[in-house]
Amino acid sequence: MPIYHDGKKMKPYRGYRKPVNVYYGDKKVAGWKNSTQTGNNLTFQTTYNDTADVVVKGKTLQKSEWVHKQGLLSQDSTIETITNPLSTYLIPFRCGSGTFDMSISGATNAKWLYNGTMYEVSRLQLTTEADEVVWLLTKGFGGSVTVSNSSVGQPIKLDLADLQGKITYRLDLSNCSNITGSLADLQGKITNTLILVNCSNITGSLADLQGKITYRLDLYNCSNITGSLADLQGKVTYLLDLYNCRKITGSLADLQGKVTYYLSLSNCSNITGSLADLQGKITYYLSLYNCSNITGVYTPVGAGVPTVTNLSNTGLSASDMDATLIAYANASKDNGTFTATGMTRTAESDTAVATLTGRGWTISGITKVEL
Amino acid sequence: MIYIKYADYNGQINENEMVLMSHDEFVNGGKDITNVPVCVTPDGNEPREVEYENGLE
């Protein structure tokens, strides 16, 4: 069952004409094969880096011999015009059973191949069976390549090395919990966004990202990741989520006050620093629970009041908590949530708690103590 | 977490319990409770639990 595209039988190659085989289940649908000829002046066409074994069979008294000929590394373009009809790059997405929903942008002539059918769309949505493969085929990659997964829970078995370091702008494989590989496989090429939420098999270090990511880094529950916040080089400006990345070290000061929307370092108990290091810029979400080495006061600047704050089981003193609550109350945001289970405050912040709850806030988990 | 309403609080709570009160209850006496964890909501209802934090697009 060959693969046809625009009525022409297709030949899959990788790189500079290196043939590859494409299988549907255990059945080969396109690719290469060994070839044998018998006769005189034999010619084998459309070969690639091949060898030819020649067997000469004579009469009983004639000496037989073997001749081994090494083929050329490249093809003779006079035999066949070299135009790769399929792609230069093949990226295999081994599937699970369910909805496959993946998008690509920024690639040249990108197509998807599944079950013998070619899809010339940027976003492929279909139902796949377990252990089948959706191939991403492209002629090349531009400067802002984005690959993103839109289906929650699709157990794609991609290895980050399969991406060949070609994703340069945004990679979102959220909830693709079966993917493997190391951050090093991305070759430090991604410059804007990397989202690997719940990809708990991923290894590597923040240093592997080479300080290139400038907007969003979301490694939620990637608990094998190592490295230091300093490895991010203060470049992340919008969202940083390292929830449950327990091996991460460094200080809040390493973020250089650049994160402005969302910061979660919950369960990263090795991280140190002061809330003051955040420079009061976070507008939506601040969660540092179980970061027992973090101390200090968060003082909002302008709109930098997190709508959701969780400072449970941190290293803040009662006076740190008082000052933080007072600073929140002095800002103008209404309707937030402030959780600090296991933490204490004093009468100094009574008015602040009253002010905030009068403006729609919930203040939860704090024990008032007398000093 | 188990919430004990401020009206039902008798001065003692168990582990994993927290006193729950409204803004008005806090202002009118609840702020003087010490040495027990407290949850203050605008209306005195239990706060919404957030199971999965990262729900961003």
Short mmCIF file of C-alpha atoms in Angstrom, two decimals:
data_model
loop_
_atom_site.label_atom_id
_atom_site.label_comp_id
_atom_site.label_asym_id
_atom_site.label_seq_id
_atom_site.Cartn_x
_atom_site.Cartn_y
_atom_site.Cartn_z
CA MET A 1 0.00 0.00 0.00
CA PRO A 2 2.14 2.91 -1.19
CA ILE A 3 1.55 6.50 -0.12
CA TYR A 4 0.25 8.86 -2.79
CA HIS A 5 0.36 12.64 -2.83
CA ASP A 6 -1.27 14.60 -5.66
CA GLY A 7 -1.56 11.31 -7.53
CA LYS A 8 2.17 10.56 -7.36
CA LYS A 9 3.75 7.73 -5.47
CA MET A 10 5.90 9.20 -2.73
CA LYS A 11 9.39 8.31 -1.62
CA PRO A 12 10.30 9.17 1.95
CA TYR A 13 13.80 10.45 2.64
CA ARG A 14 15.63 11.92 5.56
CA GLY A 15 18.26 14.63 5.25
CA TYR A 16 20.19 14.45 1.97
CA ARG A 17 18.41 11.63 0.28
CA LYS A 18 18.90 9.02 2.98
CA PRO A 19 16.01 6.59 2.47
CA VAL A 20 13.75 5.68 5.35
CA ASN A 21 11.01 3.13 5.71
CA VAL A 22 7.47 4.09 6.73
CA TYR A 23 5.36 1.43 8.39
CA TYR A 24 1.65 1.09 9.01
CA GLY A 25 1.58 -1.25 11.96
CA ASP A 26 4.09 -3.95 10.98
CA LYS A 27 3.50 -3.42 7.26
CA LYS A 28 5.89 -1.28 5.24
CA VAL A 29 4.02 1.21 3.07
CA ALA A 30 6.95 3.13 1.61
CA GLY A 31 10.71 3.10 1.73
CA TRP A 32 13.72 1.20 0.44
CA LYS A 33 14.54 -2.43 -0.36
CA ASN A 34 17.41 -4.67 -1.41
CA SER A 35 17.60 -5.35 -5.14
CA THR A 36 19.09 -8.27 -7.11
CA GLN A 37 19.76 -8.52 -10.85
CA THR A 38 21.14 -11.28 -13.05
CA GLY A 39 22.74 -10.76 -16.48
CA ASN A 40 25.35 -8.62 -18.20
CA ASN A 41 26.15 -4.90 -17.76
CA LEU A 42 23.84 -4.48 -14.82
CA THR A 43 22.81 -1.04 -13.50
CA PHE A 44 21.16 -0.23 -10.17
CA GLN A 45 19.44 3.16 -10.13
CA THR A 46 18.24 5.43 -7.32
CA THR A 47 20.66 4.00 -4.78
CA TYR A 48 22.12 5.74 -1.77
CA ASN A 49 25.54 5.07 -0.28
CA ASP A 50 25.21 1.44 -1.33
CA THR A 51 27.51 -1.53 -1.96
CA ALA A 52 27.21 -4.14 -4.69
CA ASP A 53 28.18 -7.75 -4.16
CA VAL A 54 28.95 -9.52 -7.45
CA VAL A 55 28.94 -13.29 -7.74
CA VAL A 56 30.67 -14.83 -10.81
CA LYS A 57 29.66 -18.41 -11.46
CA GLY A 58 31.88 -20.30 -13.99
CA LYS A 59 32.46 -23.87 -15.07
CA THR A 60 33.84 -26.47 -12.71
CA LEU A 61 37.48 -25.71 -13.52
CA GLN A 62 37.05 -21.95 -13.72
CA LYS A 63 37.94 -19.99 -10.62
CA SER A 64 35.01 -18.09 -9.14
CA GLU A 65 35.51 -14.82 -7.35
CA TRP A 66 33.68 -12.16 -5.39
CA VAL A 67 33.96 -8.50 -6.23
CA HIS A 68 32.87 -5.93 -3.67
CA LYS A 69 32.15 -2.44 -4.95
CA GLN A 70 31.62 0.55 -2.70
CA GLY A 71 28.89 2.86 -4.01
CA LEU A 72 28.93 6.64 -4.20
CA LEU A 73 27.94 8.74 -1.20
CA SER A 74 25.60 10.83 -3.31
CA GLN A 75 23.38 10.07 -6.22
CA ASP A 76 23.98 11.02 -9.81
CA SER A 77 21.46 13.70 -10.52
CA THR A 78 21.43 12.74 -14.18
CA ILE A 79 19.70 9.50 -13.27
CA GLU A 80 16.92 11.13 -11.29
CA THR A 81 16.17 14.76 -10.66
CA ILE A 82 16.81 15.37 -6.99
CA THR A 83 13.69 16.87 -5.57
CA ASN A 84 12.53 15.51 -2.27
CA PRO A 85 8.77 15.23 -2.66
CA LEU A 86 8.08 14.51 0.98
CA SER A 87 10.24 16.38 3.44
CA THR A 88 13.65 17.15 4.80
CA TYR A 89 12.66 16.51 8.40
CA LEU A 90 10.55 13.72 9.84
CA ILE A 91 9.37 13.95 13.43
CA PRO A 92 7.54 10.91 14.78
CA PHE A 93 4.77 11.34 17.33
CA ARG A 94 4.08 7.85 18.64
CA CYS A 95 0.50 7.93 19.80
CA GLY A 96 -1.72 6.63 22.47
CA SER A 97 -5.37 5.87 22.03
CA GLY A 98 -7.53 8.97 21.87
CA THR A 99 -7.59 12.45 20.46
CA PHE A 100 -4.45 13.71 18.77
CA ASP A 101 -4.46 17.49 18.54
CA MET A 102 -1.16 19.07 17.64
CA SER A 103 -0.26 22.30 15.86
CA ILE A 104 2.82 23.48 14.01
CA SER A 105 3.67 26.95 12.76
CA GLY A 106 6.79 28.55 11.39
CA ALA A 107 7.82 25.46 9.42
CA THR A 108 8.12 25.29 5.64
CA ASN A 109 5.59 23.15 3.81
CA ALA A 110 4.59 21.28 6.96
CA LYS A 111 2.37 18.25 6.58
CA TRP A 112 1.12 15.47 8.81
CA LEU A 113 1.11 11.81 7.78
CA TYR A 114 -1.08 9.26 9.52
CA ASN A 115 -2.33 5.90 8.38
CA GLY A 116 -1.28 6.50 4.77
CA THR A 117 -3.03 9.85 4.49
CA MET A 118 -1.30 13.20 4.16
CA TYR A 119 -2.84 16.21 5.92
CA GLU A 120 -1.71 19.64 4.75
CA VAL A 121 -2.93 21.55 7.80
CA SER A 122 -1.16 23.43 10.54
CA ARG A 123 -3.31 21.82 13.22
CA LEU A 124 -4.09 18.13 13.03
CA GLN A 125 -7.02 16.80 15.02
CA LEU A 126 -7.93 13.13 14.73
CA THR A 127 -8.43 9.99 16.75
CA THR A 128 -5.43 7.70 16.92
CA GLU A 129 -4.87 4.17 18.08
CA ALA A 130 -2.24 3.15 20.58
CA ASP A 131 1.31 2.68 19.28
CA GLU A 132 0.61 4.16 15.86
CA VAL A 133 2.67 7.07 14.59
CA VAL A 134 1.72 10.51 13.34
CA TRP A 135 4.60 11.90 11.31
CA LEU A 136 5.29 15.61 11.07
CA LEU A 137 6.95 16.29 7.73
CA THR A 138 8.53 19.58 6.82
CA LYS A 139 10.98 20.97 4.34
CA GLY A 140 12.57 23.22 6.91
CA PHE A 141 12.15 25.44 9.92
CA GLY A 142 11.96 29.21 10.07
CA GLY A 143 12.96 31.49 12.88
CA SER A 144 9.82 31.21 15.03
CA VAL A 145 8.79 27.58 15.07
CA THR A 146 5.96 26.65 17.38
CA VAL A 147 4.74 23.16 18.24
CA SER A 148 1.85 22.91 20.65
CA ASN A 149 -0.37 20.22 22.04
CA SER A 150 -4.04 21.08 22.52
CA SER A 151 -5.35 17.74 23.73
CA VAL A 152 -5.26 17.14 27.46
CA GLY A 153 -3.99 13.74 28.35
CA GLN A 154 -2.94 12.46 24.92
CA PRO A 155 -0.17 10.00 25.82
CA ILE A 156 2.20 10.89 23.00
CA LYS A 157 5.52 9.08 23.30
CA LEU A 158 7.71 11.67 21.67
CA ASP A 159 11.32 11.96 22.78
CA LEU A 160 12.56 15.55 22.89
CA ALA A 161 15.54 14.41 20.81
CA ASP A 162 13.11 13.65 17.95
CA LEU A 163 12.59 17.40 17.58
CA GLN A 164 16.20 17.64 16.41
CA GLY A 165 16.67 21.01 18.09
CA LYS A 166 14.50 22.66 15.45
CA ILE A 167 11.86 24.24 17.68
CA THR A 168 12.96 27.82 18.11
CA TYR A 169 10.06 29.83 19.53
CA ARG A 170 7.37 27.95 21.45
CA LEU A 171 6.99 24.31 22.50
CA ASP A 172 3.91 23.18 24.40
CA LEU A 173 3.62 19.50 25.25
CA SER A 174 1.39 19.96 28.28
CA ASN A 175 0.16 16.75 29.87
CA CYS A 176 2.01 14.55 27.36
CA SER A 177 3.09 12.52 30.33
CA ASN A 178 4.82 9.77 28.35
CA ILE A 179 7.33 11.96 26.55
CA THR A 180 10.97 11.38 27.40
CA GLY A 181 14.32 13.08 26.92
CA SER A 182 16.32 15.88 28.39
CA LEU A 183 16.07 19.64 28.24
CA ALA A 184 19.50 19.38 26.63
CA ASP A 185 17.83 17.81 23.58
CA LEU A 186 16.21 21.17 22.83
CA GLN A 187 19.73 22.49 22.19
CA GLY A 188 19.00 25.86 23.79
CA LYS A 189 17.03 26.98 20.75
CA ILE A 190 13.67 27.91 22.28
CA THR A 191 13.45 31.64 22.87
CA ASN A 192 9.90 32.43 23.98
CA THR A 193 7.90 29.67 25.69
CA LEU A 194 8.46 26.13 26.93
CA ILE A 195 5.56 24.26 28.52
CA LEU A 196 6.05 20.70 29.74
CA VAL A 197 3.34 20.52 32.40
CA ASN A 198 3.18 17.06 34.01
CA CYS A 199 5.94 15.66 31.78
CA SER A 200 7.52 14.00 34.75
CA ASN A 201 9.94 11.81 32.80
CA ILE A 202 11.88 14.77 31.45
CA THR A 203 15.40 15.17 32.78
CA GLY A 204 18.10 17.78 32.36
CA SER A 205 19.01 21.08 33.90
CA LEU A 206 17.68 24.60 33.63
CA ALA A 207 21.19 25.38 32.41
CA ASP A 208 20.41 23.38 29.26
CA LEU A 209 17.98 26.13 28.23
CA GLN A 210 20.99 28.44 27.94
CA GLY A 211 19.10 31.44 29.35
CA LYS A 212 17.20 31.87 26.10
CA ILE A 213 13.58 31.72 27.28
CA THR A 214 12.19 35.21 27.71
CA TYR A 215 8.44 34.85 28.27
CA ARG A 216 7.08 31.66 29.82
CA LEU A 217 8.73 28.61 31.36
CA ASP A 218 6.30 26.06 32.73
CA LEU A 219 7.85 22.85 34.04
CA TYR A 220 5.02 22.08 36.48
CA ASN A 221 5.62 18.69 38.13
CA CYS A 222 8.79 17.92 36.15
CA SER A 223 10.37 16.64 39.32
CA ASN A 224 13.59 15.31 37.76
CA ILE A 225 14.77 18.69 36.50
CA THR A 226 17.87 20.08 38.16
CA GLY A 227 19.69 23.41 38.03
CA SER A 228 19.46 26.83 39.59
CA LEU A 229 17.18 29.79 39.10
CA ALA A 230 20.38 31.60 38.19
CA ASP A 231 20.55 29.47 35.03
CA LEU A 232 17.53 31.38 33.69
CA GLN A 233 19.70 34.51 33.64
CA GLY A 234 16.80 36.74 34.70
CA LYS A 235 15.20 36.44 31.28
CA VAL A 236 11.73 35.05 32.10
CA THR A 237 9.30 37.97 32.19
CA TYR A 238 5.75 36.58 32.27
CA LEU A 239 5.34 33.17 33.91
CA LEU A 240 7.64 30.81 35.77
CA ASP A 241 6.15 27.61 37.15
CA LEU A 242 8.51 25.07 38.71
CA TYR A 243 5.95 23.47 41.02
CA ASN A 244 7.33 20.26 42.54
CA CYS A 245 10.72 20.63 40.84
CA ARG A 246 12.27 19.76 44.16
CA LYS A 247 15.86 19.61 42.93
CA ILE A 248 15.99 23.24 41.81
CA THR A 249 18.25 25.54 43.78
CA GLY A 250 18.99 29.26 43.70
CA SER A 251 17.50 32.44 45.09
CA LEU A 252 14.51 34.59 44.28
CA ALA A 253 17.09 37.28 43.61
CA ASP A 254 18.22 35.28 40.57
CA LEU A 255 14.93 36.14 38.86
CA GLN A 256 16.04 39.78 38.86
CA GLY A 257 12.50 41.02 39.51
CA LYS A 258 11.48 40.21 35.94
CA VAL A 259 8.51 37.88 36.49
CA THR A 260 5.33 39.94 36.25
CA TYR A 261 2.31 37.62 36.08
CA TYR A 262 2.71 34.16 37.60
CA LEU A 263 5.32 32.60 39.86
CA SER A 264 5.02 29.16 41.42
CA LEU A 265 7.94 27.52 43.17
CA SER A 266 5.87 25.44 45.56
CA ASN A 267 7.65 22.42 47.04
CA CYS A 268 11.01 23.79 45.85
CA SER A 269 12.37 23.72 49.35
CA ASN A 270 15.97 24.41 48.35
CA ILE A 271 15.22 27.88 47.03
CA THR A 272 16.25 30.79 49.19
CA GLY A 273 15.78 34.54 49.11
CA SER A 274 13.40 37.27 50.18
CA LEU A 275 10.00 38.17 48.82
CA ALA A 276 11.45 41.65 48.40
CA ASP A 277 13.59 40.21 45.59
CA LEU A 278 10.43 39.91 43.46
CA GLN A 279 10.22 43.70 43.38
CA GLY A 280 6.44 43.73 43.86
CA LYS A 281 5.60 43.05 40.21
CA ILE A 282 3.47 39.91 40.19
CA THR A 283 -0.12 40.64 39.20
CA TYR A 284 -1.91 37.28 39.23
CA TYR A 285 -0.38 34.28 41.01
CA LEU A 286 2.30 33.85 43.66
CA SER A 287 2.69 30.42 45.22
CA LEU A 288 5.69 29.53 47.36
CA TYR A 289 4.23 27.01 49.75
CA ASN A 290 6.70 24.63 51.38
CA CYS A 291 9.59 26.94 50.44
CA SER A 292 10.81 27.03 54.00
CA ASN A 293 13.94 29.05 53.20
CA ILE A 294 12.10 32.03 51.76
CA THR A 295 11.62 34.99 54.06
CA GLY A 296 10.88 38.70 53.86
CA VAL A 297 8.09 41.03 52.84
CA TYR A 298 6.23 41.31 49.55
CA THR A 299 5.42 44.93 48.85
CA PRO A 300 3.28 45.46 45.74
CA VAL A 301 4.36 48.10 43.28
CA GLY A 302 1.57 49.56 41.16
CA ALA A 303 -0.59 46.71 39.88
CA GLY A 304 1.73 44.10 41.32
CA VAL A 305 -0.75 42.52 43.71
CA PRO A 306 -1.18 38.77 43.12
CA THR A 307 -4.84 37.83 42.93
CA VAL A 308 -3.88 34.44 44.35
CA THR A 309 -1.15 34.19 47.00
CA ASN A 310 0.01 31.09 48.87
CA LEU A 311 2.79 31.51 51.43
CA SER A 312 2.04 28.41 53.50
CA ASN A 313 4.94 26.81 55.36
CA THR A 314 7.46 29.40 54.22
CA GLY A 315 10.15 31.04 56.34
CA LEU A 316 8.28 34.30 56.92
CA SER A 317 8.23 35.59 60.48
CA ALA A 318 5.09 37.02 62.09
CA SER A 319 6.41 40.50 61.44
CA ASP A 320 7.10 39.61 57.78
CA MET A 321 3.50 38.42 57.51
CA ASP A 322 2.15 41.58 59.18
CA ALA A 323 4.11 43.79 56.80
CA THR A 324 3.01 41.80 53.75
CA LEU A 325 -0.69 41.91 54.73
CA ILE A 326 -0.44 45.65 55.40
CA ALA A 327 1.20 46.18 52.02
CA TYR A 328 -1.56 44.21 50.27
CA ALA A 329 -4.21 46.24 52.08
CA ASN A 330 -2.54 49.46 50.99
CA ALA A 331 -2.86 48.40 47.37
CA SER A 332 -6.14 48.79 45.52
CA LYS A 333 -6.95 45.27 44.28
CA ASP A 334 -10.24 43.68 45.38
CA ASN A 335 -11.33 40.03 45.54
CA GLY A 336 -8.16 38.03 46.07
CA THR A 337 -7.11 34.92 47.99
CA PHE A 338 -4.27 34.97 50.52
CA THR A 339 -3.39 31.59 52.05
CA ALA A 340 -0.66 31.10 54.64
CA THR A 341 -1.30 27.83 56.45
CA GLY A 342 1.11 27.20 59.29
CA MET A 343 2.12 30.86 59.47
CA THR A 344 1.62 33.51 62.12
CA ARG A 345 0.80 37.19 62.36
CA THR A 346 0.21 39.68 65.18
CA ALA A 347 -2.29 42.39 66.09
CA GLU A 348 -0.29 44.74 63.86
CA SER A 349 -2.12 43.32 60.84
CA ASP A 350 -5.68 43.23 62.30
CA THR A 351 -6.70 46.32 60.39
CA ALA A 352 -5.14 45.01 57.18
CA VAL A 353 -7.08 41.73 57.42
CA ALA A 354 -10.30 43.65 58.08
CA THR A 355 -9.62 45.95 55.13
CA LEU A 356 -8.89 43.11 52.72
CA THR A 357 -11.83 40.90 53.73
CA GLY A 358 -14.06 43.97 53.48
CA ARG A 359 -12.95 44.25 49.85
CA GLY A 360 -13.73 40.65 48.95
CA TRP A 361 -10.50 38.94 49.94
CA THR A 362 -10.18 35.59 51.68
CA ILE A 363 -7.38 35.38 54.26
CA SER A 364 -6.82 31.77 55.27
CA GLY A 365 -4.65 29.62 57.53
CA ILE A 366 -2.87 32.27 59.61
CA THR A 367 -2.61 32.01 63.38
CA LYS A 368 -2.60 35.25 65.32
CA VAL A 369 0.04 35.26 68.07
CA GLU A 370 0.95 37.66 70.84
CA LEU A 371 4.57 38.68 70.91
CA MET B 1 -9.04 20.95 56.16
CA ILE B 2 -12.06 20.99 58.41
CA TYR B 3 -13.66 24.36 59.10
CA ILE B 4 -15.24 25.15 62.45
CA LYS B 5 -17.70 28.01 62.17
CA TYR B 6 -16.97 30.96 64.41
CA ALA B 7 -20.39 30.63 66.02
CA ASP B 8 -19.56 27.03 66.95
CA TYR B 9 -16.02 27.70 68.18
CA ASN B 10 -15.65 26.81 71.86
CA GLY B 11 -11.99 27.71 72.33
CA GLN B 12 -10.57 24.39 71.19
CA ILE B 13 -9.90 22.87 67.80
CA ASN B 14 -8.20 19.71 66.63
CA GLU B 15 -5.37 19.20 64.20
CA ASN B 16 -6.39 19.94 60.61
CA GLU B 17 -9.19 22.21 61.82
CA MET B 18 -9.50 25.95 61.27
CA VAL B 19 -11.93 28.55 62.57
CA LEU B 20 -14.06 30.01 59.76
CA MET B 21 -15.55 33.47 60.05
CA SER B 22 -16.94 36.29 57.95
CA HIS B 23 -15.53 39.79 57.62
CA ASP B 24 -18.17 41.08 60.03
CA GLU B 25 -17.41 38.34 62.55
CA PHE B 26 -13.70 39.15 62.33
CA VAL B 27 -14.26 42.83 62.98
CA ASN B 28 -16.72 42.16 65.81
CA GLY B 29 -14.52 39.97 68.00
CA GLY B 30 -13.04 37.30 65.78
CA LYS B 31 -9.81 39.23 65.38
CA ASP B 32 -9.04 38.62 69.03
CA ILE B 33 -8.76 34.85 68.66
CA THR B 34 -5.14 33.80 69.12
CA ASN B 35 -3.10 30.64 68.74
CA VAL B 36 -5.49 28.90 66.36
CA PRO B 37 -5.52 29.10 62.56
CA VAL B 38 -8.30 31.24 61.15
CA CYS B 39 -9.94 31.62 57.77
CA VAL B 40 -11.72 34.91 57.09
CA THR B 41 -13.92 35.13 54.03
CA PRO B 42 -16.14 38.03 52.98
CA ASP B 43 -19.35 36.13 53.66
CA GLY B 44 -18.25 33.41 56.08
CA ASN B 45 -18.59 30.61 53.53
CA GLU B 46 -15.82 28.08 53.03
CA PRO B 47 -13.21 29.14 50.48
CA ARG B 48 -13.05 27.35 47.16
CA GLU B 49 -10.38 24.66 47.10
CA VAL B 50 -7.93 24.87 44.20
CA GLU B 51 -6.96 21.33 43.21
CA TYR B 52 -4.93 21.99 40.10
CA GLU B 53 -3.02 25.20 40.22
CA ASN B 54 -1.82 25.55 36.70
CA GLY B 55 -4.86 26.07 34.55
CA LEU B 56 -3.43 28.73 32.32
CA GLU B 57 -3.86 28.62 28.58
#
